[in-house]
Amino acid sequence: MYIKPAIDMIGQPVNVLEAFFMSKNQGMPQSNQAQNERVQNELVQNDQAQCNQAQNDQMQNEQAQTTVTSPSTTQTTSTHPSKPPAPLNIFTFRKQTAMTTPTTGKKRKPWPKNCAWPEPLWGGEGDMEWDVDTAEGLPLDETAQELIDIKKYMDYLVERGILNEDYTINEEYDPTEDQYFVRDGKGHIVGVIEHTGEITDFDRFDLYKKEDDPFFDIDFDEDDDEEDAEDEEDISDDGDGDVDSVDGDTTEENVDDKAEDDPEADLIDERKMFGIDTFEPTIGEDYWDDGFIVDAWQDDFNYHMNCLKLSLSDGFPEKDPVSFVRSLIGYEFVNENILRQAFTRRAFAIEYGVISDNEELEFLGDSVMGTVVSRIVIEQTANVFQYKPDAPFMSRLSFDEGDLTGLRRHFVSKDYLAERARTLDLEKLILFGTGEEATDSACEDVIEAIIGAVTIDSNWDWDAIETVTDRLLCIQLTHPNEYLKKTYFDIFNSWHQRHFGRMPEYEVYDTHHRRSVTDHFTCQVKFSVPENDQGIPTFDSMTAEGETRSKARELAAEFAYRYINEKGLWLRLEEAHVIPDLENSINQLQELWQKKYIEKPVYEFTEGKNAWKCDCRCNDLHGYGIAEGKTVAKKRASYMLLVMLLQSAGCCEEKWVNKMLRLLSKP
């Protein structure tokens, strides 16, 4: 009489795709909902097919017969001749198979002692008994809420007297004593107080009509109360199937009068309409069989809640990982098992027979995080100027696309994410396989996996996703220029591209040694060298080592950068024969960039009370100028940067430096 939900998660780290299709489809296009339903059906059919195969194998084993052969006869005996095999349904099958590893079928390795996370309640079975009062204070999914509503409704029926304390039908139920019915001034039932506290109004005259009872087939009409009594006795049965008169005393008017004159008649009607013989529950039909099957409901409720919530017994309330993460990110998980999955490394999952790890969540979180970080960066650096029809969207800090990309790259980099994971003390919750260590890569992965888990659990609630991402990454661009400092990797690549029209070649090798507890990478960079009269080859390479791929590349680029500079081949501005000129300094910088001597100059203006300030940046150098007008300020900034570039190239004259200093002292 009762069934478990067709799609339900087992009580261990869940498969992300199955969890996604189990989430609510609110707000999704109809086509997506249909696709989700198809995938759900395929998941169930797959489990059901395995279940059926297991059922057939069980029946064959139970019905296995032993054949005893003698010289004259062959005797066949059954191992269990009188008892048929017990039925095996999909849920029993899932619980049985959950106790073994999904690949080998062998018994699982015991859960590690002093683990940061409690052992999964494999298959949803466990020692946790759930009650409605405890569950109601937690975030729940639709299935759990439906089960709670069913139990509340059945308790409500007990309070009304329809059910006994053991949830069986109360054969002595008397609707006339039911205090949940709402009556009018004449004592007629006009509504009922539902278990939700709401009142459902009844139309009394519709309620009391019955197809099988001629008495209740009368069409009541209160407006006929004032008809002449003499007309009542003239009404007779005209053969149309409706009773117009019964003993001259059952006309529409007299029925109502009779109810008023004879209260007992109305009580008889109420017993017929609301008695036990006619009662049917409005919800929970799957748990109903002449009463509420409370044990079946409790089994299903325990099973489903154990699939959603972690068992925090054996001292875990003092070091509850779920509460710890919730305090950090400000989000309460409906399915706490998916949070544990976010901390489960592949090596751990294989070692302890867990179905899935955090790699799928990491992939999802990485994509979502990039979108959220882009939005946060834009919100903190750009504005929409409605009064500028030619350019309504502009960076208020004069950042270009490359600057914005650099800001985003900083906050999603492995180094930054690993640092944040360690700052938040998340690395202590990561489930590592034997021999694994908390590397930067592992710490980065757990940040991304948490964001992916929130995405699935919240059913793509972007408000929740952005809140969690912001709290994990703590993005605050008070001084954004600090994050725009170019690395040697960026500087060298830009120089190489500008001079030779191509990028240098980087080859990274994983040189991790078994005895090393950290990753180890080697990078070789192959690059071109400007033609020269020093006998230096026009092609060379550098090699460097680092704990991560990015660190190895960065160090190799730095070696190449320093090598080119030491040979005096980085900036060869002496070949440009530039003489700094204040009035023409803007064009001089532009010409040097077009000839690929320098990077493109970037200008930024700030308006003060009585003057303008212009900042000019190029080749990791910074010049500035202050004047009453923007153009003059820009010229001074350009002149200052031009002199600094010539200084770095070793071809600057002292008089140019002195003029630059005099410009700085001018108002």
XYZ file of C-alpha atoms in Angstrom:
667
model
C 0.000 0.000 0.000
C 2.948 2.319 0.254
C 5.839 3.161 -2.026
C 9.099 4.990 -1.573
C 9.967 7.938 -3.808
C 10.928 6.729 -7.267
C 14.124 8.803 -7.286
C 16.041 9.029 -4.043
C 19.666 9.631 -3.164
C 21.590 7.046 -1.241
C 23.085 8.159 2.033
C 26.613 8.665 0.785
C 28.324 11.249 -1.431
C 25.974 11.398 -4.388
C 26.598 11.463 -8.095
C 26.380 15.082 -9.198
C 24.293 14.448 -12.302
C 21.750 12.381 -10.382
C 21.634 15.054 -7.663
C 21.107 17.737 -10.290
C 18.160 15.953 -11.873
C 16.687 15.338 -8.423
C 16.666 19.090 -7.720
C 13.547 21.181 -8.182
C 12.723 22.263 -11.697
C 11.165 25.575 -10.762
C 11.878 28.226 -13.307
C 13.212 25.763 -15.883
C 11.867 25.672 -19.434
C 9.397 22.888 -20.107
C 11.850 21.181 -22.468
C 14.473 20.984 -19.702
C 11.939 19.523 -17.298
C 11.021 16.865 -19.840
C 14.675 16.041 -20.368
C 15.226 15.785 -16.605
C 12.272 13.419 -16.319
C 13.682 11.236 -19.067
C 17.047 11.031 -17.336
C 15.337 10.250 -14.024
C 13.408 7.444 -15.681
C 16.597 6.080 -17.219
C 18.296 6.065 -13.807
C 15.399 4.171 -12.258
C 15.155 1.757 -15.183
C 18.865 1.032 -14.933
C 18.610 0.253 -11.212
C 15.413 -1.718 -11.801
C 17.099 -3.803 -14.499
C 19.938 -4.658 -12.130
C 17.379 -5.361 -9.435
C 15.461 -7.731 -11.726
C 18.673 -9.534 -12.631
C 19.499 -9.925 -8.963
C 15.951 -11.167 -8.361
C 16.310 -13.812 -11.078
C 19.662 -14.922 -9.711
C 18.160 -15.168 -6.230
C 15.228 -17.252 -7.465
C 17.537 -19.585 -9.346
C 19.649 -20.091 -6.235
C 16.612 -20.653 -4.039
C 15.131 -23.141 -6.480
C 18.408 -24.928 -7.112
C 17.832 -28.626 -7.067
C 20.130 -31.421 -6.042
C 19.992 -34.468 -8.330
C 20.906 -37.822 -6.770
C 21.563 -40.552 -9.311
C 21.299 -44.283 -8.507
C 21.619 -47.324 -10.783
C 17.848 -47.511 -11.188
C 16.352 -44.096 -10.353
C 17.046 -40.400 -10.403
C 15.775 -38.432 -7.385
C 15.333 -34.648 -7.401
C 15.067 -32.672 -4.157
C 14.593 -28.939 -3.584
C 16.737 -27.051 -1.122
C 13.741 -24.913 0.016
C 10.617 -26.777 -1.080
C 8.097 -24.934 1.106
C 9.253 -21.297 1.311
C 9.391 -19.081 -1.811
C 12.174 -16.503 -2.106
C 11.487 -13.093 -0.576
C 10.716 -10.347 -3.108
C 13.549 -7.964 -3.921
C 12.503 -4.415 -4.761
C 14.655 -1.582 -6.091
C 15.179 0.007 -2.676
C 16.209 -3.240 -0.989
C 18.556 -3.826 -3.915
C 20.149 -0.389 -3.485
C 20.648 -0.902 0.242
C 22.234 -4.342 -0.255
C 24.584 -3.230 -3.009
C 25.572 -0.097 -1.050
C 27.467 -2.250 1.450
C 29.959 -3.336 -1.238
C 32.233 -1.358 -3.525
C 30.621 -0.510 -6.886
C 33.489 -1.921 -8.967
C 34.698 -5.073 -7.242
C 31.727 -6.046 -5.085
C 34.126 -6.616 -2.186
C 33.420 -5.512 1.346
C 34.251 -1.878 1.962
C 37.365 -0.799 3.808
C 36.544 0.378 7.361
C 36.018 4.129 7.626
C 39.195 5.860 8.927
C 39.334 6.626 12.623
C 39.305 10.272 13.760
C 38.016 11.260 10.337
C 36.790 14.833 9.906
C 33.561 13.533 8.352
C 31.205 10.831 9.665
C 30.812 7.620 7.732
C 27.984 7.650 5.182
C 24.772 5.878 6.110
C 25.211 3.458 3.262
C 21.996 3.045 1.316
C 20.167 5.464 3.607
C 20.120 2.959 6.470
C 21.427 4.012 9.864
C 20.723 4.319 13.547
C 19.263 7.818 13.250
C 15.570 8.007 14.061
C 13.893 11.185 12.856
C 10.798 12.922 14.152
C 8.822 15.772 12.655
C 9.778 18.343 15.296
C 13.515 17.804 14.730
C 13.289 17.792 10.943
C 11.143 20.925 10.678
C 13.968 23.116 11.922
C 16.229 22.055 9.027
C 16.323 22.978 5.331
C 14.487 20.193 3.499
C 13.608 19.134 -0.021
C 10.085 18.665 -1.371
C 9.926 14.937 -0.599
C 10.838 15.419 3.066
C 8.317 18.237 3.386
C 5.590 16.076 1.838
C 6.319 13.283 4.333
C 6.131 15.777 7.208
C 2.802 17.106 5.911
C 1.424 13.553 5.813
C 2.379 12.900 9.444
C 0.916 16.220 10.576
C -2.288 15.449 8.754
C -2.590 12.022 10.391
C -1.958 13.534 13.845
C -4.673 16.036 13.035
C -7.055 13.146 12.305
C -6.196 11.673 15.709
C -7.056 14.967 17.388
C -10.393 15.016 15.576
C -11.152 11.483 16.722
C -11.280 10.016 13.239
C -8.231 7.895 14.078
C -7.282 6.239 17.328
C -3.983 6.926 19.079
C -2.438 3.997 17.159
C -3.657 5.562 13.871
C -6.295 2.900 13.251
C -9.816 3.862 12.228
C -11.999 4.912 15.156
C -15.201 2.977 14.557
C -16.966 5.055 17.203
C -16.186 8.378 15.560
C -19.162 10.741 15.811
C -18.983 13.785 13.507
C -21.517 15.560 15.703
C -18.823 15.775 18.391
C -16.053 16.845 16.034
C -14.914 20.261 17.241
C -13.072 20.959 13.990
C -16.335 21.446 12.082
C -17.502 25.045 11.749
C -21.251 25.520 12.257
C -23.603 28.379 11.595
C -26.191 29.781 14.004
C -28.599 26.937 13.219
C -26.007 24.268 13.963
C -25.436 23.359 10.324
C -21.914 22.439 9.203
C -20.556 25.189 6.968
C -16.831 24.390 6.990
C -13.952 22.531 8.589
C -10.670 23.653 10.148
C -7.924 21.898 8.182
C -4.644 20.602 9.640
C -2.919 23.661 8.204
C -5.160 25.952 10.261
C -7.068 27.157 7.217
C -10.852 26.889 7.023
C -12.491 25.132 4.084
C -16.021 26.439 3.511
C -18.832 23.999 2.676
C -21.985 24.581 0.658
C -24.395 22.746 2.923
C -26.958 22.039 0.260
C -24.380 20.576 -2.099
C -22.879 18.507 0.709
C -26.164 16.853 1.582
C -26.976 15.702 -1.938
C -26.417 12.021 -2.672
C -26.965 10.269 -5.967
C -27.890 6.940 -4.333
C -30.318 8.365 -1.802
C -33.575 9.932 -3.066
C -33.793 12.061 0.035
C -30.484 13.745 -0.741
C -31.315 14.177 -4.411
C -33.487 17.191 -3.623
C -32.377 20.503 -5.101
C -32.297 22.752 -2.053
C -33.095 26.409 -2.482
C -33.308 28.697 0.510
C -35.261 31.258 -1.520
C -38.288 28.926 -1.505
C -38.810 29.234 2.271
C -41.603 31.767 1.788
C -43.690 29.740 -0.707
C -47.246 29.090 0.249
C -47.696 25.918 2.343
C -50.746 24.948 0.334
C -48.614 24.548 -2.818
C -46.377 22.066 -1.037
C -49.055 19.377 -0.766
C -49.912 19.674 -4.476
C -46.423 18.699 -5.522
C -46.224 15.093 -6.686
C -43.812 12.796 -8.465
C -43.999 13.690 -12.178
C -41.976 10.667 -13.215
C -38.798 12.599 -14.095
C -36.756 10.692 -11.522
C -36.675 13.550 -9.004
C -38.600 13.232 -5.765
C -40.954 16.187 -5.571
C -42.996 14.949 -2.626
C -42.685 12.206 -0.070
C -45.782 11.796 2.124
C -46.489 15.468 1.470
C -43.758 16.454 3.848
C -40.451 16.481 1.971
C -40.609 19.459 -0.326
C -37.649 21.778 -0.576
C -39.156 24.140 1.971
C -40.180 21.440 4.424
C -36.786 19.781 4.339
C -35.202 22.957 5.609
C -38.032 23.437 8.099
C -37.686 19.853 9.217
C -33.979 20.366 9.856
C -34.831 23.286 12.067
C -37.707 21.538 13.854
C -35.958 18.225 14.249
C -32.225 18.633 15.039
C -31.841 14.857 15.186
C -32.621 14.652 11.475
C -29.675 16.917 10.720
C -27.436 14.798 12.956
C -28.383 11.694 11.025
C -27.446 13.477 7.825
C -24.052 14.463 9.277
C -23.281 10.867 10.220
C -24.067 9.792 6.689
C -21.959 12.520 5.146
C -18.973 12.550 7.536
C -19.012 9.121 9.106
C -16.195 6.585 8.987
C -17.846 4.673 6.131
C -17.376 7.627 3.803
C -14.002 8.927 5.062
C -11.018 9.103 2.702
C -7.708 10.883 3.532
C -6.865 13.885 1.384
C -3.101 13.162 1.417
C -0.931 10.169 2.270
C -2.921 7.597 0.288
C 0.256 5.519 -0.177
C 0.378 4.976 3.592
C -3.334 4.301 4.044
C -5.029 0.920 4.465
C -8.083 1.337 6.705
C -5.806 3.502 8.801
C -2.400 5.165 8.742
C 0.509 2.718 8.322
C 2.782 4.699 10.608
C 5.623 2.146 10.633
C 5.905 2.304 6.843
C 5.867 6.089 6.952
C 8.548 6.133 9.661
C 10.795 3.806 7.654
C 10.493 5.996 4.595
C 10.992 9.182 6.596
C 14.111 7.833 8.327
C 15.445 6.580 5.003
C 14.943 9.881 3.216
C 16.255 12.072 6.049
C 19.345 9.881 6.398
C 19.909 10.383 2.670
C 19.894 14.158 3.232
C 21.535 14.653 6.621
C 24.763 13.416 8.155
C 24.963 11.234 11.232
C 26.826 13.333 13.779
C 27.012 10.859 16.634
C 30.190 9.732 18.424
C 31.361 13.177 19.472
C 30.750 14.943 16.171
C 28.522 17.671 17.643
C 31.713 19.152 19.133
C 33.462 19.227 15.742
C 30.561 19.298 13.347
C 32.018 19.888 9.832
C 28.644 20.952 8.418
C 28.198 23.699 11.013
C 31.796 24.788 10.535
C 31.395 25.226 6.773
C 27.976 26.862 7.221
C 29.509 29.482 9.524
C 32.109 30.276 6.866
C 29.940 30.497 3.756
C 26.569 31.483 5.236
C 24.640 28.718 3.460
C 22.645 25.795 4.890
C 22.712 22.639 2.787
C 19.547 20.684 2.161
C 21.622 17.639 1.239
C 24.604 17.577 3.568
C 26.055 14.548 1.791
C 26.834 16.652 -1.259
C 28.925 18.918 0.991
C 30.934 15.908 2.130
C 31.371 14.948 -1.519
C 32.910 18.375 -2.154
C 35.731 17.412 0.243
C 36.196 13.855 -1.096
C 39.313 13.311 -3.205
C 39.334 10.664 -5.924
C 42.006 8.614 -4.150
C 39.913 8.529 -0.970
C 36.773 7.543 -2.878
C 38.549 4.610 -4.536
C 40.214 3.502 -1.316
C 37.039 3.498 0.791
C 34.510 2.463 -1.853
C 32.654 5.769 -2.127
C 30.679 6.031 -5.354
C 31.814 9.510 -6.419
C 34.364 12.207 -5.598
C 34.568 15.978 -5.934
C 35.920 16.242 -9.479
C 32.547 16.853 -11.143
C 31.693 19.468 -8.521
C 35.120 21.023 -9.066
C 34.440 21.340 -12.803
C 31.062 22.964 -12.193
C 32.365 25.261 -9.453
C 35.257 26.451 -11.608
C 32.872 27.563 -14.371
C 30.384 29.196 -12.016
C 33.135 30.899 -10.015
C 34.543 32.567 -13.146
C 31.148 34.093 -13.922
C 30.579 35.325 -10.361
C 34.080 36.791 -10.046
C 33.614 38.636 -13.353
C 30.403 40.178 -12.039
C 32.003 41.225 -8.740
C 34.982 42.778 -10.554
C 32.695 44.712 -12.918
C 30.497 45.919 -10.048
C 33.540 47.259 -8.198
C 35.331 48.846 -11.154
C 32.747 49.989 -13.716
C 29.595 52.101 -13.987
C 26.756 52.567 -16.422
C 26.657 56.239 -17.419
C 23.185 56.930 -18.773
C 24.154 60.483 -19.672
C 26.844 59.240 -22.088
C 24.984 57.845 -25.099
C 28.221 57.160 -26.983
C 29.676 55.005 -24.181
C 27.154 54.208 -21.429
C 29.268 51.363 -20.005
C 32.723 52.415 -18.885
C 35.283 51.481 -16.284
C 35.403 54.285 -13.757
C 39.090 53.501 -13.226
C 39.950 53.506 -16.947
C 40.633 49.775 -16.958
C 40.718 48.084 -20.333
C 39.855 44.491 -21.156
C 43.331 43.284 -20.285
C 43.176 44.928 -16.845
C 39.798 43.388 -16.064
C 41.043 40.008 -17.215
C 44.059 40.404 -14.959
C 41.868 41.189 -11.959
C 39.692 38.144 -12.556
C 42.720 35.936 -13.167
C 44.175 36.940 -9.815
C 41.103 35.889 -7.817
C 40.655 32.542 -9.594
C 44.342 31.618 -9.627
C 45.562 28.490 -7.900
C 47.816 30.446 -5.553
C 45.030 32.728 -4.362
C 42.441 29.955 -3.949
C 44.899 27.738 -2.086
C 45.770 30.631 0.220
C 42.072 31.274 0.910
C 41.426 27.585 1.653
C 44.232 27.550 4.203
C 43.159 30.879 5.692
C 39.637 29.498 6.215
C 41.109 26.261 7.651
C 39.292 24.157 5.041
C 42.244 21.877 4.332
C 41.672 19.995 7.595
C 38.312 18.741 6.255
C 39.635 17.346 2.957
C 39.343 13.556 2.693
C 42.726 12.463 1.317
C 43.701 9.010 0.177
C 46.586 7.259 1.852
C 49.820 9.115 1.073
C 48.169 12.292 -0.220
C 49.080 15.708 1.123
C 47.355 19.104 1.220
C 48.960 20.553 -1.914
C 47.990 23.879 -3.476
C 46.090 21.965 -6.127
C 44.024 20.074 -3.542
C 43.201 23.268 -1.644
C 42.209 25.044 -4.861
C 39.970 22.122 -5.837
C 38.025 22.168 -2.581
C 37.103 25.862 -2.989
C 35.767 25.158 -6.478
C 33.938 22.006 -5.337
C 32.164 23.849 -2.506
C 30.850 26.413 -4.994
C 29.734 23.574 -7.267
C 27.966 21.850 -4.366
C 26.101 25.042 -3.461
C 25.095 25.449 -7.120
C 23.490 21.993 -7.198
C 21.987 22.082 -3.697
C 20.417 25.528 -4.189
C 19.068 24.607 -7.639
C 21.124 27.372 -9.273
C 20.083 30.111 -6.879
C 22.444 32.849 -8.060
C 21.930 34.964 -4.947
C 23.155 32.071 -2.804
C 25.987 31.251 -5.233
C 27.262 34.838 -5.294
C 27.075 35.133 -1.502
C 29.053 31.932 -0.988
C 31.643 32.840 -3.651
C 32.150 36.300 -2.187
C 32.611 34.935 1.334
C 35.039 32.263 0.168
C 37.157 34.551 -2.020
C 36.725 37.858 -0.126
C 37.056 40.076 -3.208
C 37.614 43.711 -2.239
C 39.149 45.969 -4.888
C 40.042 48.930 -2.675
C 43.404 49.252 -4.458
C 42.927 47.285 -7.694
C 46.259 48.410 -9.173
C 47.992 46.156 -6.657
C 46.570 43.153 -8.488
C 47.608 44.457 -11.914
C 51.323 44.198 -11.353
C 52.535 42.152 -14.258
C 54.424 38.950 -13.670
C 57.664 38.112 -15.408
C 55.630 35.638 -17.444
C 53.382 38.449 -18.739
C 56.238 40.921 -19.265
C 58.468 38.503 -21.145
C 55.647 37.159 -23.310
C 54.564 40.684 -24.246
C 58.113 41.707 -25.152
C 58.680 38.562 -27.207
C 55.395 38.958 -29.061
C 56.146 42.618 -29.803
C 59.632 41.956 -31.176
C 59.234 38.634 -32.952
C 55.505 38.354 -33.645
C 55.108 35.122 -31.700
C 55.046 33.794 -28.151
C 57.965 31.943 -26.554
C 57.531 28.169 -26.232
C 56.974 26.715 -22.747
C 57.239 23.009 -22.001
C 56.327 21.845 -18.493
C 57.141 18.381 -17.151
C 55.856 16.683 -14.030
C 58.974 15.600 -12.170
C 57.208 14.502 -8.963
C 59.249 12.000 -6.988
C 57.630 9.277 -4.923
C 59.569 10.286 -1.831
C 58.469 13.913 -2.176
C 55.324 15.009 -0.332
C 54.797 17.944 -2.695
C 54.351 18.293 -6.452
C 57.411 19.148 -8.523
C 57.474 20.581 -12.056
C 60.220 21.559 -14.502
C 59.693 24.197 -17.210
C 61.873 24.908 -20.235
C 61.255 28.138 -22.172
C 62.606 28.525 -25.712
C 62.880 32.109 -26.969
C 64.406 34.335 -29.630
C 67.094 36.948 -28.995
C 67.414 40.253 -30.920
C 70.158 40.465 -33.494
C 73.285 41.983 -31.990
C 76.972 42.636 -32.512
C 78.000 40.863 -29.304
C 78.067 37.390 -30.780
C 75.028 36.305 -28.723
C 72.981 33.563 -30.468
C 69.540 34.643 -31.697
C 67.891 31.610 -30.081
C 68.261 30.351 -26.538
C 66.432 28.517 -23.713
C 66.134 28.580 -19.919
C 65.038 25.915 -17.435
C 63.468 26.336 -13.977
C 61.718 24.220 -11.343
C 58.703 24.956 -9.152
C 56.076 23.369 -6.919
C 53.328 24.138 -9.432
C 53.178 24.490 -13.194
C 52.535 28.219 -12.959
C 55.453 28.770 -10.582
C 57.786 26.823 -12.857
C 56.698 28.893 -15.878
C 57.023 32.151 -13.951
C 60.563 31.332 -12.810
C 61.650 30.272 -16.302
C 60.289 33.532 -17.751
C 62.142 35.511 -15.070
C 65.439 33.802 -15.968
C 64.891 34.652 -19.640
C 63.950 38.254 -18.802
C 67.053 38.803 -16.690
C 69.263 37.197 -19.310
C 68.025 39.562 -22.043
C 68.400 42.586 -19.752
C 71.907 41.642 -18.637
C 72.972 41.462 -22.272
C 71.500 44.936 -22.888
C 69.024 43.643 -25.459
C 65.724 44.341 -23.685
C 65.168 48.047 -24.504
C 67.279 49.362 -27.359
C 65.894 52.862 -27.371
C 69.263 54.272 -28.439
C 68.443 52.959 -31.892
C 65.248 55.051 -31.884
C 67.273 58.272 -31.408
C 64.556 59.799 -29.213
C 65.063 63.242 -27.664
C 62.343 63.885 -25.050
C 60.202 66.910 -25.889
C 57.477 68.053 -23.494
C 55.087 69.337 -26.154
C 55.498 66.247 -28.329
C 55.923 63.633 -25.579
C 52.489 62.022 -26.145
C 53.236 61.412 -29.842
C 56.781 60.212 -29.025
C 55.434 57.484 -26.753
C 52.846 56.505 -29.370
C 55.558 56.221 -32.037
C 57.785 54.070 -29.825
C 54.830 51.725 -29.240
C 54.008 51.499 -32.949
C 57.629 50.609 -33.685
C 57.411 47.899 -31.016
C 60.045 49.371 -28.732
C 57.661 49.613 -25.783
C 54.249 48.397 -24.680
C 51.168 50.520 -25.307
C 50.995 53.451 -22.840
C 47.893 53.538 -20.634
C 46.522 56.844 -19.258
C 44.296 57.406 -16.243
C 42.830 60.776 -15.190
C 41.701 62.002 -11.766
C 39.915 65.321 -11.336
C 40.781 67.318 -8.216
C 39.375 70.557 -6.845
C 41.656 72.871 -8.842
C 43.708 70.548 -11.049
C 43.841 67.331 -13.047
C 46.167 64.432 -12.385
C 47.215 62.069 -15.168
C 48.898 58.696 -14.537
C 50.753 57.054 -17.430
C 51.907 53.413 -17.256
C 54.076 51.408 -19.614
C 56.612 48.571 -19.323
C 55.942 48.313 -15.582
C 56.940 51.990 -15.172
C 54.724 54.796 -13.887
C 54.836 58.488 -14.716
C 52.412 61.214 -13.688
C 51.647 64.881 -14.262
C 49.518 67.514 -12.473
C 48.119 70.648 -14.134
C 44.995 72.774 -14.418
C 44.111 71.234 -17.771
C 43.894 67.552 -18.759
C 46.063 67.974 -21.848
C 48.922 69.630 -19.982
C 48.740 66.990 -17.249
C 48.888 64.245 -19.901
C 51.961 65.843 -21.550
C 53.811 66.040 -18.244
C 52.976 62.419 -17.435
C 54.145 61.311 -20.890
C 57.399 63.262 -20.590
C 58.127 61.775 -17.164
C 57.504 58.214 -18.419
C 59.617 58.810 -21.529
C 62.582 59.928 -19.428
C 62.175 56.900 -17.137
C 62.161 54.565 -20.157
C 65.395 56.112 -21.441
C 66.907 55.761 -17.980
C 66.065 52.047 -17.901
C 67.642 51.661 -21.356
C 70.827 53.402 -20.169
C 70.662 56.207 -22.729
C 69.253 59.117 -20.730
C 70.964 62.476 -20.389
C 71.086 64.377 -17.104
C 69.395 67.502 -18.536
C 66.273 65.478 -19.352
C 66.102 64.224 -15.780
C 66.483 67.746 -14.389
C 63.672 69.029 -16.606
C 61.461 66.185 -15.384
C 62.124 67.138 -11.761
C 61.294 70.799 -12.480
C 57.950 69.752 -14.000
C 57.136 67.805 -10.866
C 57.659 70.903 -8.721
C 55.352 73.071 -10.832
C 51.743 73.594 -9.636
